[in-house]
């Protein structure tokens, strides 16, 4: 099974260049960005029957921890709005891959104005220079980026 994961945008010098915004991927795949910290409570009041989770706290075969309502979203972080019905279910590798694809598509649409883009063989649009594809056999974990230490039962998808 081939898994594609988008890494962070990098400058020519190779250092990470995330714009300083808190990014939320909505249920419909829409990207919403905030230039200033905002409380989770405000986002949830506009999205009933949903909860927020940080992309950094999502693991295979684990429940997704909710971002507390009184917590401020951190600039430079990526969050997902998830249906409340999924709050007590474990995430599968397929679930994480679907979220990675959704995030990659939303981020590439956002960056389309800034960078040239190309279509992969499936017609998915990715900004030039930030796509990494990995061939992952069934039953193994998939990861991208620098944090690639993954053990069984502690599997993680890195964006």
Coordinates of N, CA and C in Angstrom, one line a residue:
X1 N 0.9 -1.2 0.0 CA 0.0 0.0 0.0 C 0.9 1.2 0.0
X2 N 0.7 2.2 -0.9 CA 1.4 3.4 -0.9 C 0.8 4.5 0.0
X3 N 1.6 5.1 0.8 CA 1.0 6.2 1.7 C 1.8 7.5 1.4
X4 N 1.1 8.6 1.1 CA 1.8 9.8 0.9 C 1.5 10.7 2.0
X5 N 2.5 11.4 2.5 CA 2.3 12.3 3.6 C 3.1 13.6 3.3
X6 N 2.5 14.7 3.6 CA 3.1 16.0 3.3 C 3.9 16.4 4.5
X7 N 5.2 16.8 4.2 CA 6.0 17.3 5.2 C 5.8 18.8 5.4
X8 N 6.5 19.4 6.3 CA 6.4 20.9 6.5 C 7.1 21.6 5.4
X9 N 6.6 22.8 5.0 CA 7.2 23.6 4.0 C 8.6 24.0 4.5
X10 N 9.6 23.9 3.6 CA 11.0 24.3 4.0 C 11.5 25.4 3.1
X11 N 12.3 26.2 3.6 CA 13.0 27.2 2.8 C 14.2 26.5 2.0
X12 N 14.8 27.2 1.1 CA 15.9 26.7 0.4 C 17.1 26.3 1.4
X13 N 17.2 27.0 2.5 CA 18.2 26.7 3.4 C 17.9 25.4 4.2
X14 N 16.7 24.9 4.1 CA 16.3 23.6 4.7 C 15.7 23.8 6.1
X15 N 15.6 25.0 6.6 CA 14.9 25.2 7.9 C 13.4 25.3 7.7
X16 N 12.7 24.9 8.7 CA 11.3 24.8 8.7 C 10.7 26.2 8.6
X17 N 9.7 26.4 7.8 CA 9.0 27.7 7.5 C 7.5 27.6 7.7
X18 N 7.0 27.3 8.9 CA 5.6 27.3 9.1 C 5.1 28.7 9.4
X19 N 4.1 29.2 8.7 CA 3.6 30.5 9.0 C 3.1 30.4 10.5
X20 N 3.2 31.5 11.2 CA 2.8 31.5 12.6 C 1.3 31.7 12.7
X21 N 0.5 30.6 12.4 CA -0.9 30.6 12.6 C -1.3 29.2 13.2
X22 N -2.4 29.2 13.9 CA -3.0 28.0 14.4 C -3.9 27.5 13.2
X23 N -3.8 26.3 12.8 CA -4.5 25.8 11.6 C -5.5 24.7 12.1
X24 N -6.7 24.9 11.6 CA -7.8 23.9 11.9 C -8.3 23.3 10.6
X25 N -8.3 22.0 10.5 CA -8.9 21.3 9.4 C -10.3 20.9 9.8
X26 N -11.3 21.4 9.1 CA -12.7 21.2 9.4 C -13.1 19.8 8.9
X27 N -14.3 19.4 9.3 CA -14.8 18.1 8.9 C -15.0 18.0 7.4
X28 N -15.3 19.1 6.7 CA -15.5 19.2 5.3 C -14.1 19.4 4.5
X29 N -13.0 19.4 5.2 CA -11.7 19.5 4.6 C -11.2 21.0 4.5
X30 N -12.1 21.9 4.9 CA -11.7 23.3 4.8 C -10.6 23.7 5.9
X31 N -9.7 24.5 5.5 CA -8.7 25.0 6.4 C -9.1 26.4 6.9
X32 N -8.9 26.5 8.3 CA -9.2 27.8 8.9 C -7.9 28.1 9.7
X33 N -7.4 29.4 9.5 CA -6.2 29.8 10.2 C -6.5 31.0 11.1
X34 N -5.7 31.0 12.2 CA -5.8 32.1 13.2 C -4.4 32.6 13.4
X35 N -4.3 34.0 13.3 CA -3.0 34.6 13.5 C -2.7 34.9 14.9
X36 N -3.7 34.8 15.8 CA -3.6 35.1 17.2 C -4.2 33.9 17.9
X37 N -3.7 33.6 19.1 CA -4.2 32.5 19.9 C -5.7 32.7 20.1
X38 N -6.4 31.6 20.1 CA -7.9 31.6 20.3 C -8.3 30.4 21.2
X39 N -9.2 30.6 22.0 CA -9.7 29.5 22.9 C -10.4 28.4 22.1
X40 N -10.2 27.2 22.5 CA -10.9 26.1 21.9 C -12.4 26.3 22.0
X41 N -12.9 26.8 23.1 CA -14.3 27.0 23.4 C -14.9 27.8 22.2
X42 N -14.2 28.8 21.7 CA -14.8 29.6 20.6 C -15.0 28.8 19.4
X43 N -14.1 28.0 19.0 CA -14.2 27.1 17.9 C -15.3 26.1 18.0
X44 N -15.4 25.5 19.2 CA -16.5 24.5 19.4 C -17.8 25.1 19.5
X45 N -18.0 26.4 19.9 CA -19.3 27.0 19.9 C -19.8 27.2 18.5
X46 N -18.9 27.3 17.5 CA -19.3 27.4 16.1 C -19.4 26.1 15.4
X47 N -19.0 25.0 16.1 CA -19.0 23.7 15.5 C -19.6 22.7 16.4
X48 N -21.0 22.7 16.6 CA -21.6 21.8 17.6 C -21.4 20.3 17.1
X49 N -21.4 19.4 18.1 CA -21.2 18.0 17.9 C -19.8 17.7 17.3
X50 N -18.8 18.5 17.7 CA -17.5 18.3 17.3 C -16.5 18.5 18.4
X51 N -15.3 18.0 18.3 CA -14.3 18.3 19.3 C -13.0 18.6 18.5
X52 N -12.1 19.2 19.2 CA -10.8 19.5 18.6 C -9.7 18.6 19.1
X53 N -8.8 18.2 18.2 CA -7.7 17.4 18.6 C -6.4 17.9 17.9
X54 N -5.3 17.8 18.6 CA -4.0 18.3 18.0 C -3.4 17.2 17.2
X55 N -2.9 17.5 16.0 CA -2.3 16.5 15.2 C -1.1 15.8 15.9
X56 N -0.5 16.5 16.9 CA 0.6 15.9 17.6 C 0.3 14.8 18.6
X57 N -1.0 14.6 18.8 CA -1.5 13.7 19.8 C -2.3 12.6 19.2
X58 N -2.1 12.3 18.0 CA -2.9 11.3 17.3 C -2.0 10.0 17.0
X59 N -2.5 8.9 17.6 CA -1.7 7.6 17.5 C -2.6 6.5 17.0
X60 N -2.0 5.6 16.3 CA -2.8 4.4 15.8 C -3.2 3.6 17.1
X61 N -4.4 3.1 17.0 CA -5.0 2.2 18.1 C -5.1 2.9 19.4
X62 N -5.2 4.2 19.4 CA -5.4 5.0 20.6 C -6.6 6.0 20.5
X63 N -7.2 6.3 21.6 CA -8.3 7.3 21.6 C -7.7 8.7 21.3
X64 N -8.4 9.5 20.7 CA -7.9 10.9 20.4 C -8.2 11.8 21.6
X65 N -7.2 12.4 22.2 CA -7.4 13.3 23.3 C -8.0 14.6 22.8
X66 N -9.0 15.1 23.5 CA -9.7 16.4 23.2 C -8.8 17.5 23.7
X67 N -8.7 18.6 22.9 CA -8.1 19.8 23.4 C -9.1 20.4 24.4
X68 N -8.7 20.7 25.6 CA -9.6 21.2 26.6 C -10.2 22.6 26.1
X69 N -11.5 22.8 26.5 CA -12.2 24.0 26.0 C -11.6 25.3 26.5
X70 N -10.9 25.3 27.6 CA -10.3 26.6 28.1 C -8.9 26.8 27.6
X71 N -8.4 25.8 26.8 CA -7.0 25.9 26.3 C -7.0 26.8 25.0
X72 N -5.9 27.6 24.9 CA -5.7 28.4 23.7 C -5.0 27.5 22.6
X73 N -5.4 27.6 21.4 CA -4.7 27.0 20.3 C -3.4 27.6 20.1
X74 N -2.4 26.7 19.9 CA -1.0 27.2 19.8 C -0.7 27.6 18.3
X75 N 0.0 28.7 18.1 CA 0.4 29.1 16.8 C 1.4 28.2 16.3
X76 N 1.3 27.8 15.0 CA 2.3 26.9 14.4 C 1.8 25.4 14.5
X77 N 0.7 25.2 15.1 CA 0.1 23.8 15.3 C -1.0 23.6 14.4
X78 N -1.2 22.3 14.1 CA -2.3 21.8 13.2 C -3.3 21.1 14.1
X79 N -4.6 21.4 13.9 CA -5.7 20.8 14.7 C -6.7 20.2 13.7
X80 N -7.4 19.2 14.2 CA -8.5 18.6 13.4 C -9.8 18.8 14.2
X81 N -10.9 19.2 13.5 CA -12.2 19.1 14.1 C -12.7 17.7 13.8
X82 N -13.1 17.0 14.8 CA -13.6 15.6 14.7 C -15.0 15.5 15.2
X83 N -15.8 14.6 14.6 CA -17.2 14.4 15.1 C -17.2 13.8 16.5
X84 N -18.0 14.3 17.4 CA -18.1 13.9 18.7 C -18.3 12.3 18.8
X85 N -19.0 11.8 17.8 CA -19.3 10.4 17.8 C -18.0 9.5 17.7
X86 N -16.9 10.1 17.3 CA -15.6 9.4 17.2 C -14.7 9.7 18.5
X87 N -15.3 10.3 19.5 CA -14.4 10.7 20.6 C -14.0 9.5 21.5
X88 N -14.7 8.4 21.4 CA -14.4 7.3 22.2 C -13.9 6.1 21.4
X89 N -13.6 6.3 20.2 CA -13.1 5.2 19.3 C -11.6 5.3 19.1
X90 N -10.9 4.2 18.9 CA -9.5 4.3 18.6 C -9.3 4.6 17.1
X91 N -8.2 5.3 16.8 CA -7.9 5.6 15.4 C -7.2 4.4 14.8
X92 N -7.6 4.1 13.6 CA -6.8 3.0 12.8 C -5.8 3.7 11.9
X93 N -4.9 3.0 11.4 CA -3.9 3.5 10.5 C -4.6 4.2 9.3
X94 N -5.7 3.5 8.8 CA -6.5 4.1 7.7 C -7.1 5.4 8.1
X95 N -7.6 5.6 9.3 CA -8.1 6.8 9.8 C -7.1 7.9 9.7
X96 N -5.9 7.6 10.3 CA -4.8 8.6 10.3 C -4.4 9.0 8.9
X97 N -4.3 8.0 8.0 CA -3.9 8.3 6.6 C -5.0 9.2 5.9
X98 N -6.3 8.9 6.2 CA -7.3 9.8 5.6 C -7.2 11.2 6.1
X99 N -6.9 11.4 7.4 CA -6.7 12.7 8.0 C -5.5 13.4 7.4
X100 N -4.4 12.6 7.2 CA -3.2 13.2 6.6 C -3.5 13.7 5.1
X101 N -4.3 12.9 4.4 CA -4.6 13.3 3.0 C -5.5 14.5 3.1
X102 N -6.5 14.6 4.0 CA -7.3 15.7 4.1 C -6.5 17.0 4.5
X103 N -5.6 16.9 5.4 CA -4.7 18.0 5.8 C -3.8 18.4 4.6
X104 N -3.2 17.5 3.9 CA -2.4 17.8 2.8 C -3.1 18.5 1.7
X105 N -4.3 18.1 1.4 CA -5.2 18.8 0.4 C -5.5 20.2 0.9
X106 N -5.9 20.3 2.1 CA -6.3 21.7 2.6 C -5.1 22.6 2.6
X107 N -3.9 22.1 3.0 CA -2.7 23.0 3.1 C -2.3 23.3 1.7
X108 N -2.4 22.4 0.7 CA -2.0 22.6 -0.6 C -2.9 23.7 -1.3
X109 N -4.2 23.6 -1.0 CA -5.1 24.6 -1.5 C -4.7 26.0 -1.0
X110 N -4.3 26.0 0.3 CA -4.0 27.3 0.9 C -2.7 27.8 0.3
X111 N -1.7 26.9 0.0 CA -0.4 27.4 -0.5 C -0.4 27.6 -2.0
X112 N -1.5 27.2 -2.7 CA -1.5 27.3 -4.1 C -1.2 28.7 -4.7
X113 N -1.6 29.7 -3.9 CA -1.4 31.0 -4.3 C 0.1 31.4 -4.2
X114 N 0.8 30.8 -3.3 CA 2.2 31.1 -3.0 C 3.2 30.3 -3.8
X115 N 2.9 29.1 -4.1 CA 3.8 28.2 -4.8 C 3.2 27.6 -6.0
X116 N 4.1 27.1 -6.9 CA 3.5 26.4 -8.1 C 3.2 25.0 -7.6
X117 N 2.3 24.4 -8.2 CA 1.8 23.1 -7.8 C 1.8 22.1 -8.9
X118 N 1.7 20.8 -8.6 CA 1.6 19.8 -9.6 C 0.6 18.8 -9.1
X119 N 0.1 18.0 -10.1 CA -0.9 16.9 -9.8 C -0.1 15.6 -9.8
X120 N -0.4 14.7 -8.8 CA 0.2 13.4 -8.8 C -0.6 12.5 -9.8
X121 N -0.2 11.2 -9.9 CA -0.9 10.3 -10.8 C -2.4 10.1 -10.5
X122 N -2.8 10.4 -9.3 CA -4.2 10.3 -8.9 C -5.0 11.6 -9.0
X123 N -4.3 12.7 -9.5 CA -5.0 13.9 -9.6 C -5.0 14.8 -8.4
X124 N -4.3 14.3 -7.3 CA -4.2 15.1 -6.1 C -3.2 16.2 -6.2
X125 N -3.5 17.4 -5.8 CA -2.7 18.5 -6.0 C -1.8 18.7 -4.7
X126 N -0.5 18.8 -5.0 CA 0.5 19.0 -3.9 C 1.4 20.2 -4.3
X127 N 1.8 21.1 -3.3 CA 2.7 22.1 -3.6 C 4.1 21.5 -4.0
X128 N 4.8 22.1 -4.9 CA 6.1 21.6 -5.3 C 7.1 21.6 -4.1
X129 N 7.8 20.5 -4.0 CA 8.9 20.4 -3.0 C 8.5 20.0 -1.6
X130 N 7.2 19.7 -1.4 CA 6.9 19.3 0.0 C 6.2 17.9 0.0
X131 N 6.3 17.2 -1.1 CA 5.7 15.8 -1.0 C 6.7 14.8 -0.8
X132 N 6.4 13.9 0.1 CA 7.2 12.7 0.3 C 6.3 11.5 0.2
X133 N 6.7 10.5 -0.6 CA 5.9 9.3 -0.7 C 6.7 8.1 -0.2
X134 N 6.0 7.2 0.5 CA 6.6 6.1 1.1 C 5.8 4.9 0.7
X135 N 6.5 3.8 0.3 CA 5.9 2.5 0.0 C 5.8 1.8 1.3
X136 N 4.7 1.5 1.9 CA 4.5 0.9 3.2 C 3.8 -0.4 3.1
X137 N 4.4 -1.6 3.4 CA 3.7 -2.8 3.3 C 2.5 -2.8 4.3
X138 N 1.5 -3.6 4.0 CA 0.4 -3.7 4.9 C 0.8 -4.3 6.3
X139 N 0.3 -3.6 7.4 CA 0.7 -4.1 8.7 C 1.8 -3.3 9.3
X140 N 2.5 -2.4 8.5 CA 3.6 -1.6 9.1 C 3.1 -0.2 9.2
X141 N 3.8 0.5 10.1 CA 3.5 1.9 10.3 C 4.0 2.8 9.2
X142 N 3.4 4.0 9.1 CA 3.9 5.0 8.1 C 4.2 6.3 8.8
X143 N 5.3 6.9 8.5 CA 5.7 8.1 9.1 C 6.4 9.0 8.1
X144 N 6.4 10.2 8.3 CA 7.1 11.2 7.4 C 7.8 12.2 8.3
X145 N 8.8 12.9 7.7 CA 9.4 13.9 8.5 C 10.6 13.4 9.3
X146 N 11.0 14.1 10.3 CA 12.2 13.8 11.0 C 12.0 12.8 12.2
X147 N 10.8 12.8 12.7 CA 10.4 12.0 13.9 C 10.0 10.6 13.5
X148 N 10.9 9.7 13.1 CA 10.5 8.5 12.5 C 10.6 7.3 13.4
X149 N 10.9 7.4 14.7 CA 11.0 6.3 15.6 C 9.6 5.8 15.9
X150 N 9.2 4.7 15.4 CA 7.8 4.2 15.6 C 7.9 2.8 16.1
X151 N 7.2 2.4 17.2 CA 7.2 1.1 17.7 C 5.8 0.5 17.6
X152 N 5.7 -0.8 17.7 CA 4.3 -1.4 17.7 C 3.5 -0.9 18.9
X153 N 2.3 -0.6 18.7 CA 1.4 -0.1 19.7 C 1.6 1.4 20.0
X154 N 2.6 2.0 19.4 CA 2.9 3.4 19.5 C 3.1 4.0 18.2
X155 N 2.3 3.6 17.2 CA 2.4 4.1 15.8 C 1.9 5.5 15.7
X156 N 2.5 6.2 14.8 CA 2.2 7.6 14.7 C 2.4 8.1 13.2
X157 N 1.5 8.9 12.7 CA 1.7 9.5 11.4 C 2.2 10.9 11.7
X158 N 3.4 11.3 11.1 CA 3.9 12.6 11.3 C 3.5 13.5 10.0
X159 N 3.1 14.7 10.2 CA 2.8 15.6 9.1 C 4.1 16.4 8.8

